[in-house]
Every structure is written in structure tokens, then in C-alpha cells.
mmCIF file of C-alpha atoms in Angstrom:
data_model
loop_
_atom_site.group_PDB
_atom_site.id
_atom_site.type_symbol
_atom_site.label_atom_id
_atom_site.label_comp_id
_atom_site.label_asym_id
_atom_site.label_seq_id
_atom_site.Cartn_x
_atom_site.Cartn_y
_atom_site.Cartn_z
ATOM 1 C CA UNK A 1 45.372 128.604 41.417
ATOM 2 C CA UNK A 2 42.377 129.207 43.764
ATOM 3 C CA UNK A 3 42.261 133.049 42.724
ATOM 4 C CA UNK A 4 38.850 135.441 43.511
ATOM 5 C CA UNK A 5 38.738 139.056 42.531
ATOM 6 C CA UNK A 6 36.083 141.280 43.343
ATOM 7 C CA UNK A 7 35.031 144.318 41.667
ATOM 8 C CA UNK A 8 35.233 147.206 42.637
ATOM 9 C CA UNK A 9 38.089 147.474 45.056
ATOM 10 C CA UNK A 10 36.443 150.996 46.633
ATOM 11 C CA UNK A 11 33.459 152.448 46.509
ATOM 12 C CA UNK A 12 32.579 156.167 47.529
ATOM 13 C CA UNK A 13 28.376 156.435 47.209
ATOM 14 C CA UNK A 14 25.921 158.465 48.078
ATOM 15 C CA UNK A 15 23.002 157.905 50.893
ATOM 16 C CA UNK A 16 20.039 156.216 49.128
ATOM 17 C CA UNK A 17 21.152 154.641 46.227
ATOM 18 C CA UNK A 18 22.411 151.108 45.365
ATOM 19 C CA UNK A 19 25.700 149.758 44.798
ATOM 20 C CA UNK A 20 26.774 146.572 43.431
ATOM 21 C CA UNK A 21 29.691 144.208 44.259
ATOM 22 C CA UNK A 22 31.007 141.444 42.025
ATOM 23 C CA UNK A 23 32.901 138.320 43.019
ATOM 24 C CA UNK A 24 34.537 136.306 40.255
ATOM 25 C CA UNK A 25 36.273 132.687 40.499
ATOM 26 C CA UNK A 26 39.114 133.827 38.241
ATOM 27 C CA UNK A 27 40.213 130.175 37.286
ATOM 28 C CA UNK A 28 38.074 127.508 39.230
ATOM 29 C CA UNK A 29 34.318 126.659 39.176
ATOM 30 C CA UNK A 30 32.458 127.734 42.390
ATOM 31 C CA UNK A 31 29.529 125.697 43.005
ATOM 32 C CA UNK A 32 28.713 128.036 46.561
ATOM 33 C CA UNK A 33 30.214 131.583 47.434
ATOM 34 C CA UNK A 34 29.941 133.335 50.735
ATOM 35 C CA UNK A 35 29.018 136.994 51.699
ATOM 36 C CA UNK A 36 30.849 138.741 54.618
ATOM 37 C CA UNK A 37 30.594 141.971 56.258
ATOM 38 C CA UNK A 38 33.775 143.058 58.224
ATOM 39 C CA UNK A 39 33.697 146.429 60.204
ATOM 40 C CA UNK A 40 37.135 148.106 61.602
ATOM 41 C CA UNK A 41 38.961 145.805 64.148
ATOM 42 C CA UNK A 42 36.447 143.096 64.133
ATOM 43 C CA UNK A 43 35.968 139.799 62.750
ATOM 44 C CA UNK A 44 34.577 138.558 59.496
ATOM 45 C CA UNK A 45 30.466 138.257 59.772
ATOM 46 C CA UNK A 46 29.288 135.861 57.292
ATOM 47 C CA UNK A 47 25.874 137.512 55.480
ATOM 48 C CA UNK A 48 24.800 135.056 53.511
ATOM 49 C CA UNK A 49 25.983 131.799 51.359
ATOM 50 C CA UNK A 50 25.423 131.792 47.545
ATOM 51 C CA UNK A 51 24.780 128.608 45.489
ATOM 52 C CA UNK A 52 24.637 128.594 41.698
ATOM 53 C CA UNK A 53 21.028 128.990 40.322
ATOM 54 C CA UNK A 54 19.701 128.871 43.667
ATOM 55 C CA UNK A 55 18.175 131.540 46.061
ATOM 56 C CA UNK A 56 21.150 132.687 48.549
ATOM 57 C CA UNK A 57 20.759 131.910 52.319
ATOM 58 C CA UNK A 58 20.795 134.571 54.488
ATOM 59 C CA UNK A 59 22.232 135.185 58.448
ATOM 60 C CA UNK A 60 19.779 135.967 60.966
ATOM 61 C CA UNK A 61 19.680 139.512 60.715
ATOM 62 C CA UNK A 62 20.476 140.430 57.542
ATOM 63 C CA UNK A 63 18.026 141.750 55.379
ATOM 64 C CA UNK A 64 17.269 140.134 52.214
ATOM 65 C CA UNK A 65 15.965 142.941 50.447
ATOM 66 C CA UNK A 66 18.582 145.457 51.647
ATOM 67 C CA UNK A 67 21.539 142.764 50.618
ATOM 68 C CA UNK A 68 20.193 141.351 47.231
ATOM 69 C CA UNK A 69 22.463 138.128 46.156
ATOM 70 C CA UNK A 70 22.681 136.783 42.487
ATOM 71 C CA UNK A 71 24.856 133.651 41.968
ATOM 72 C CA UNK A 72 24.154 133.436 37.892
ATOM 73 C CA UNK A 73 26.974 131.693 37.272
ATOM 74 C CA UNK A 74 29.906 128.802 38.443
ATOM 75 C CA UNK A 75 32.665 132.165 38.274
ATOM 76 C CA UNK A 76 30.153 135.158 39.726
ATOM 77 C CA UNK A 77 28.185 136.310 42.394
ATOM 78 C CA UNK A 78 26.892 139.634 42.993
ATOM 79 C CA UNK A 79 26.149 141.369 46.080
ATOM 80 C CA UNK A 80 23.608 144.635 45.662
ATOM 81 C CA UNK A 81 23.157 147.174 48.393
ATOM 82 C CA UNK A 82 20.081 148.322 48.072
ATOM 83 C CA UNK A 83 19.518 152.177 49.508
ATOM 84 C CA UNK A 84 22.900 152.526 51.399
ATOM 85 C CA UNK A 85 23.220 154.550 54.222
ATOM 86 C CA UNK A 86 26.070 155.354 56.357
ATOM 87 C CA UNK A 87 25.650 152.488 58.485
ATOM 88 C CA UNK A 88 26.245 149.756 55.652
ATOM 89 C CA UNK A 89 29.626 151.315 55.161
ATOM 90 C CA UNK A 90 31.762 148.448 55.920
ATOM 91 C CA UNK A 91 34.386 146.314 54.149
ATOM 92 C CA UNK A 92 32.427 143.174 52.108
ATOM 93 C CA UNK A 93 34.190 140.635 51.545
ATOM 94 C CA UNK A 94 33.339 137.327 48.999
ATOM 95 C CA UNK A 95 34.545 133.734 49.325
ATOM 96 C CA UNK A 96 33.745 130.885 47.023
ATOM 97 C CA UNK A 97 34.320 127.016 47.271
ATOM 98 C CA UNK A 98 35.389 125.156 44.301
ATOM 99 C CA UNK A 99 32.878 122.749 42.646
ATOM 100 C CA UNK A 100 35.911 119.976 42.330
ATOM 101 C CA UNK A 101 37.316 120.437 45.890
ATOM 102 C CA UNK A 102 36.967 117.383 48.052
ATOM 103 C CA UNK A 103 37.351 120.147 51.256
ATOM 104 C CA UNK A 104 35.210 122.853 53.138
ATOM 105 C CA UNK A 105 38.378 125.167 51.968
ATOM 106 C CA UNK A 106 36.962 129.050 51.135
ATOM 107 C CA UNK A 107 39.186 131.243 49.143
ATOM 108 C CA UNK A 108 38.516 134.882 49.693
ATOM 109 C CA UNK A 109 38.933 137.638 47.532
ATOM 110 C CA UNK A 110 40.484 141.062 48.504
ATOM 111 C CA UNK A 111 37.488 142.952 49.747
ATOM 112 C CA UNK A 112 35.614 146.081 48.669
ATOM 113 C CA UNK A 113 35.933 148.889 50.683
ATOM 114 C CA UNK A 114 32.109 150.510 50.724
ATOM 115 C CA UNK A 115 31.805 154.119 52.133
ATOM 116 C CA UNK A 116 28.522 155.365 52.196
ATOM 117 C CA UNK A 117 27.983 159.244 52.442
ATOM 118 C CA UNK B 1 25.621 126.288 66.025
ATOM 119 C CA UNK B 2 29.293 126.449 66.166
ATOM 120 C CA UNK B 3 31.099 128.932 68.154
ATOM 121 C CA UNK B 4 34.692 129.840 68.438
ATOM 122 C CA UNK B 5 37.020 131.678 70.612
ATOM 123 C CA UNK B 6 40.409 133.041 69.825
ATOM 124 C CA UNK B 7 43.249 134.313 72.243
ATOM 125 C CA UNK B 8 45.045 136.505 72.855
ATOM 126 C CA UNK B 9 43.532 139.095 70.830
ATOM 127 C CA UNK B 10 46.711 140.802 70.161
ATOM 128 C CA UNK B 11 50.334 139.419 70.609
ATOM 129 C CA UNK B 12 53.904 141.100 70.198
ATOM 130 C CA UNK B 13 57.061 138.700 70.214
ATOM 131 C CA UNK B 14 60.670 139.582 69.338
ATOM 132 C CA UNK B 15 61.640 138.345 65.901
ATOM 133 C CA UNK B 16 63.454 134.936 65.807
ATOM 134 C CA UNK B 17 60.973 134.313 68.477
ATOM 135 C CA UNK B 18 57.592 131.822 68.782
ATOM 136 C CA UNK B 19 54.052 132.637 68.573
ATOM 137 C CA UNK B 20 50.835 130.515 69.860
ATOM 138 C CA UNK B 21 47.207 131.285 68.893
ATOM 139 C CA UNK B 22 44.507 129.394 70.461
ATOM 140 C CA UNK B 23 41.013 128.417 69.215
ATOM 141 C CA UNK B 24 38.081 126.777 70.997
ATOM 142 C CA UNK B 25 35.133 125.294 69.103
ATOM 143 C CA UNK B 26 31.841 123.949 70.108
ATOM 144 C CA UNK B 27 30.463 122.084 67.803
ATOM 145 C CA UNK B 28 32.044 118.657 68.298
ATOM 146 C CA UNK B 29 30.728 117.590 64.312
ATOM 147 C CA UNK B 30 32.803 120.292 63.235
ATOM 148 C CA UNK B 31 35.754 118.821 61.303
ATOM 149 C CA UNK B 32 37.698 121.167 59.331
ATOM 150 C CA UNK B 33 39.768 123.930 60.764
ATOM 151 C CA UNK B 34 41.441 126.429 58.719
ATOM 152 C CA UNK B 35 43.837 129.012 59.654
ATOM 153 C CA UNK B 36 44.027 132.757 57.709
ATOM 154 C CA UNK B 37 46.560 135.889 57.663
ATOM 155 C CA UNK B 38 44.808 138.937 56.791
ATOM 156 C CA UNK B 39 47.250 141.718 55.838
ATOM 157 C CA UNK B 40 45.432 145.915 56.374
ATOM 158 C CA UNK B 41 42.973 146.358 53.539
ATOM 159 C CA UNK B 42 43.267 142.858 52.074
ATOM 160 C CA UNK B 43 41.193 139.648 52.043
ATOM 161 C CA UNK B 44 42.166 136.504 54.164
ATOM 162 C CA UNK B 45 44.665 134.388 52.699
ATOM 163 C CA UNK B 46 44.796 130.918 53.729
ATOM 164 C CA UNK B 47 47.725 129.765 55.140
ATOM 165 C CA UNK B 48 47.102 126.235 56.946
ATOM 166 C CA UNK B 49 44.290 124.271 57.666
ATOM 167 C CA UNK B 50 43.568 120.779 59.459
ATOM 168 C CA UNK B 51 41.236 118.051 59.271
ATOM 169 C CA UNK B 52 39.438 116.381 62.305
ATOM 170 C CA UNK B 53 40.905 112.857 61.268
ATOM 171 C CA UNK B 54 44.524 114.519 61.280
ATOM 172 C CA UNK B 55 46.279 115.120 64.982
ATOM 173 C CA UNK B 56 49.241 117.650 63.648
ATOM 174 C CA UNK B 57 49.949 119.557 60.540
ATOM 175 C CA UNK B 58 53.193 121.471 59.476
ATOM 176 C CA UNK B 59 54.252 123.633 56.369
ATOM 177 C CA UNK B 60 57.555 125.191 56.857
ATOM 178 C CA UNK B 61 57.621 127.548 59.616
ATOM 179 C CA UNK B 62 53.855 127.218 59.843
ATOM 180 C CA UNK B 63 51.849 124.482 62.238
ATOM 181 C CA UNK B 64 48.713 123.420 62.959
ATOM 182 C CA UNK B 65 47.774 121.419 66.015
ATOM 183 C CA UNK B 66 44.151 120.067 66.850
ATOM 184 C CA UNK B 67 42.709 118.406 69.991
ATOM 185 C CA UNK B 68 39.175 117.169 69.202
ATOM 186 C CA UNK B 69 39.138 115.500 73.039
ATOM 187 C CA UNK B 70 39.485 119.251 73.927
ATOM 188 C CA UNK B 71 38.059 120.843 71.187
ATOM 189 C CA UNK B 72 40.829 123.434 70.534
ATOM 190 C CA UNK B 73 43.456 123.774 67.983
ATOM 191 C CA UNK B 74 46.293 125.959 67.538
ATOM 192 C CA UNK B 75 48.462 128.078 64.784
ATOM 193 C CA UNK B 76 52.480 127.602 66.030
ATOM 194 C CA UNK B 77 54.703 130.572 63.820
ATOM 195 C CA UNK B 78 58.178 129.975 64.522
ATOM 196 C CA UNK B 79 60.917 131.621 63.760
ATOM 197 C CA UNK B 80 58.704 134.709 63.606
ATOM 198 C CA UNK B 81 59.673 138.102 60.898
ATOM 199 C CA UNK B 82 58.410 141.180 60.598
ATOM 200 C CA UNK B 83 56.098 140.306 57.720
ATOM 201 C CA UNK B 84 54.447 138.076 59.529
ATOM 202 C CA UNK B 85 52.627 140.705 61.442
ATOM 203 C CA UNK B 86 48.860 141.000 60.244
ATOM 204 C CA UNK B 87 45.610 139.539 62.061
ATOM 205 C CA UNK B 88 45.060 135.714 62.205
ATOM 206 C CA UNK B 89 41.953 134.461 62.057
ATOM 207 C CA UNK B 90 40.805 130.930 62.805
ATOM 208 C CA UNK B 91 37.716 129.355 61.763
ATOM 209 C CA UNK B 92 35.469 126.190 62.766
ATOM 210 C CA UNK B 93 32.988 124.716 60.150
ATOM 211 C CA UNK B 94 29.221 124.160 61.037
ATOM 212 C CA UNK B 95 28.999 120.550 60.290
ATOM 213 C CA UNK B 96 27.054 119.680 56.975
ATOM 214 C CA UNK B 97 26.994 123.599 55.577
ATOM 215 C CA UNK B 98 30.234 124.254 54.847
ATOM 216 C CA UNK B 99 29.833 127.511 56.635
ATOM 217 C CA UNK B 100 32.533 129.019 58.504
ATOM 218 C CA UNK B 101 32.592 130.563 61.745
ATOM 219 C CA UNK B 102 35.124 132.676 62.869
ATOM 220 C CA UNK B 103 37.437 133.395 65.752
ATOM 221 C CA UNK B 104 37.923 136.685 66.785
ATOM 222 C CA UNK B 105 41.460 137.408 65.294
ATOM 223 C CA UNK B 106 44.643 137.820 66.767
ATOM 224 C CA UNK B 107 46.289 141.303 65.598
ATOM 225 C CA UNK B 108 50.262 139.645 65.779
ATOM 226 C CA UNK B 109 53.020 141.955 65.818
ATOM 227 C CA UNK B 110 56.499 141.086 65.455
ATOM 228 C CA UNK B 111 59.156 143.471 66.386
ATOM 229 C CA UNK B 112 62.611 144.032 64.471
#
């Protein structure tokens, strides 16, 4: 149980335009779901957190207009990088939190590798 | 806001042998404290995690100890293999937000 997927895996895009990321709850309900941002050898940089039918919350720094967040559902969340340059290529990274669960437990999904040419 | 601190940032032991990673948090509110392996080009995978009201926490070779006096908590691997090599990460919870923050990871190499 307790399984996230993200879609896709890898991403290969070109500077300028926008790519989108998708973060599923394959078989629980996630009431909130979390953005990170994870460049080589460091550690995981939360971006924003995601709550169903609500506006997502973002870190100090990151821009909400660059990073747009959609939480439409209890099972998805989308992450949209908005005019990617080199710079935002980076490994993202969604968790969610189950609606049911009585803990702060996050489970993560396996990442999208985003390289931006 | 919370803040925590991980050592050693990288750690080789022989296998059959221990390993320690430490964590310091800040935020003395904080009260849950999980533990994740992340494997090269995957997603964190949770492997133990402890709650403020519990003192010691074990899962086969696995263990989690927490000091909230101190405000540190540690992962204990024994009986280490080679597939336990990946990064650890260990995270501290911003009271009220369910937000993690985490340590800096602990690249753990075990050698055959």
C-alpha cells in the first residue's frame, strides 16, 4: 500500500517552454502532497505543499508563477514549469499524505528527472 | 522554523559491521521523525520513523533512537550488506504543518 507514481519518469525539453509533472496516489486518498526540488548530491528542498481544492503554499523563494501547482483531485497533483531554462533542470520529486493516516508520514514517489536544454 | 543536521555526510563500514547516523533538530514542538533510504535515481523510501512520545524503535536490523532532552535521534543499521548502501536522509517535522525538513543525507557505503 502507500504507492505514488509520477509521470513522466524523464524529461528532455527545450529552453522556454513548459513542462508538466504529475503525481498520482496510486491506491490511497491524499488530502496534501508536497513539491521537492533535489539537485546532484544535495538534499531534498521542499517547493511547495499541495492541498486538495486549495491554492498550494509555496517556499520562500520559489516562484509561484514559474512553478504552477494544481491539486484537482484526492489521487493528483500537478507541477508545471513554466518557461524552463537550464537552471530548473533538477530532479522533482512529489510526496503525498494520506487523508486516513493518523501520522505526519509522506510517501514519495520516484522522481522525474527534468533536463532543460 | 525547524532545522536539522545530519552526520557524517558519508560513511563506509565493512559488511557484518554497524552503522550510526545522527540528527539534530531545533524545533523542540517537532514530534515526528522519520528516517528514508534513497537508492541513485529513485525517490525516498521510508524505512523507520519515531514518534516524540516513543524513546526507541526497532524493525529487524533497522533502529530508531530519539532523545527529545537532547533533541537528536539516530538510525542504528546492523549487521550492515552491500545493498544497504544508498543515501539516508532524516527528517524533523515543523510542528502543526506537517512539513518536513530535511537532514543533509548520509551517502553510506558498505564494502563486500
Amino acid at each position: 500500500g502507500a504507492v505514488v507514481s509520477q509521470h513522466p519518469s524523464r524529461v528532455i525539453c527545450k529552453s522556454g517552454t513548459s513542462v508538466k509533472i504529475e503525481c498520482r496516489s496510486l491506491d490511497f486518498q491524499a488530502t496534501t502532497m508536497f513539491w521537492y526540488r533535489q539537485f546532484p548530491k544535495q538534499s531534498l528542498m521542499l517547493m511547495a505543499t499541495s492541498n486538495e481544492g486549495s491554492k498550494a503554499t509555496y517556499e520562500q523563494g520559489v516562484e509561484k508563477d514559474k512553478f504552477l501547482i494544481n491539486h484537482a483531485s484526492l489521487t493528483l497533483s500537478t507541477l508545471t514549469v513554466t518557461s524552463a531554462h537550464p537552471e530548473d533542470s533538477s530532479f522533482y520529486i512529489c510526496s503525498a499524505r494520506s487523508r486516513q493516516a493518523s501520522t505526519d508520514t509522506q510517501y514519495f514517489g520516484p522522481g522525474t528527472r527534468l533536463t532543460v536544454l | 522554523g525547524e532545522n536539522v543536521e545530519q552526520h557524517p555526510s558519508t560513511l563506509s563500514v565493512q559488511e557484518g559491521d554497524s552503522a550510526v547516523i545522527k540528527c539534530t533538530y531545533s524545533d523542540s514542538a517537532s514530534n515526528y521523525f522519520p528516517w528514508y533510504k534513497q537508492e541513485l535515481g529513485k525517490g525516498p523510501q521510508l524505512i523507520i520513523d519515531i514518534r516524540s512520545n516513543v524513546g526507541e524503535k526497532k524493525d529487524q536490523r533497522i533502529a530508531v533512537t530519539l532523545n527529545k532532552t537532547a533533541k537528536h535521534f539516530s538510525l542504528h543499521i546492523t549487521e550492515t550488506q552491500p545493498e544497504d548502501s544508498a543515501v539516508y536522509f532524516c527528517a524533523g517535522t515543523t510542528s502543526g504543518t506537517y512539513k518536513y525538513i530535511f537532514g543533509t543525507g548520509t551517502r553510506l557505503k558498505v564494502l563486500a
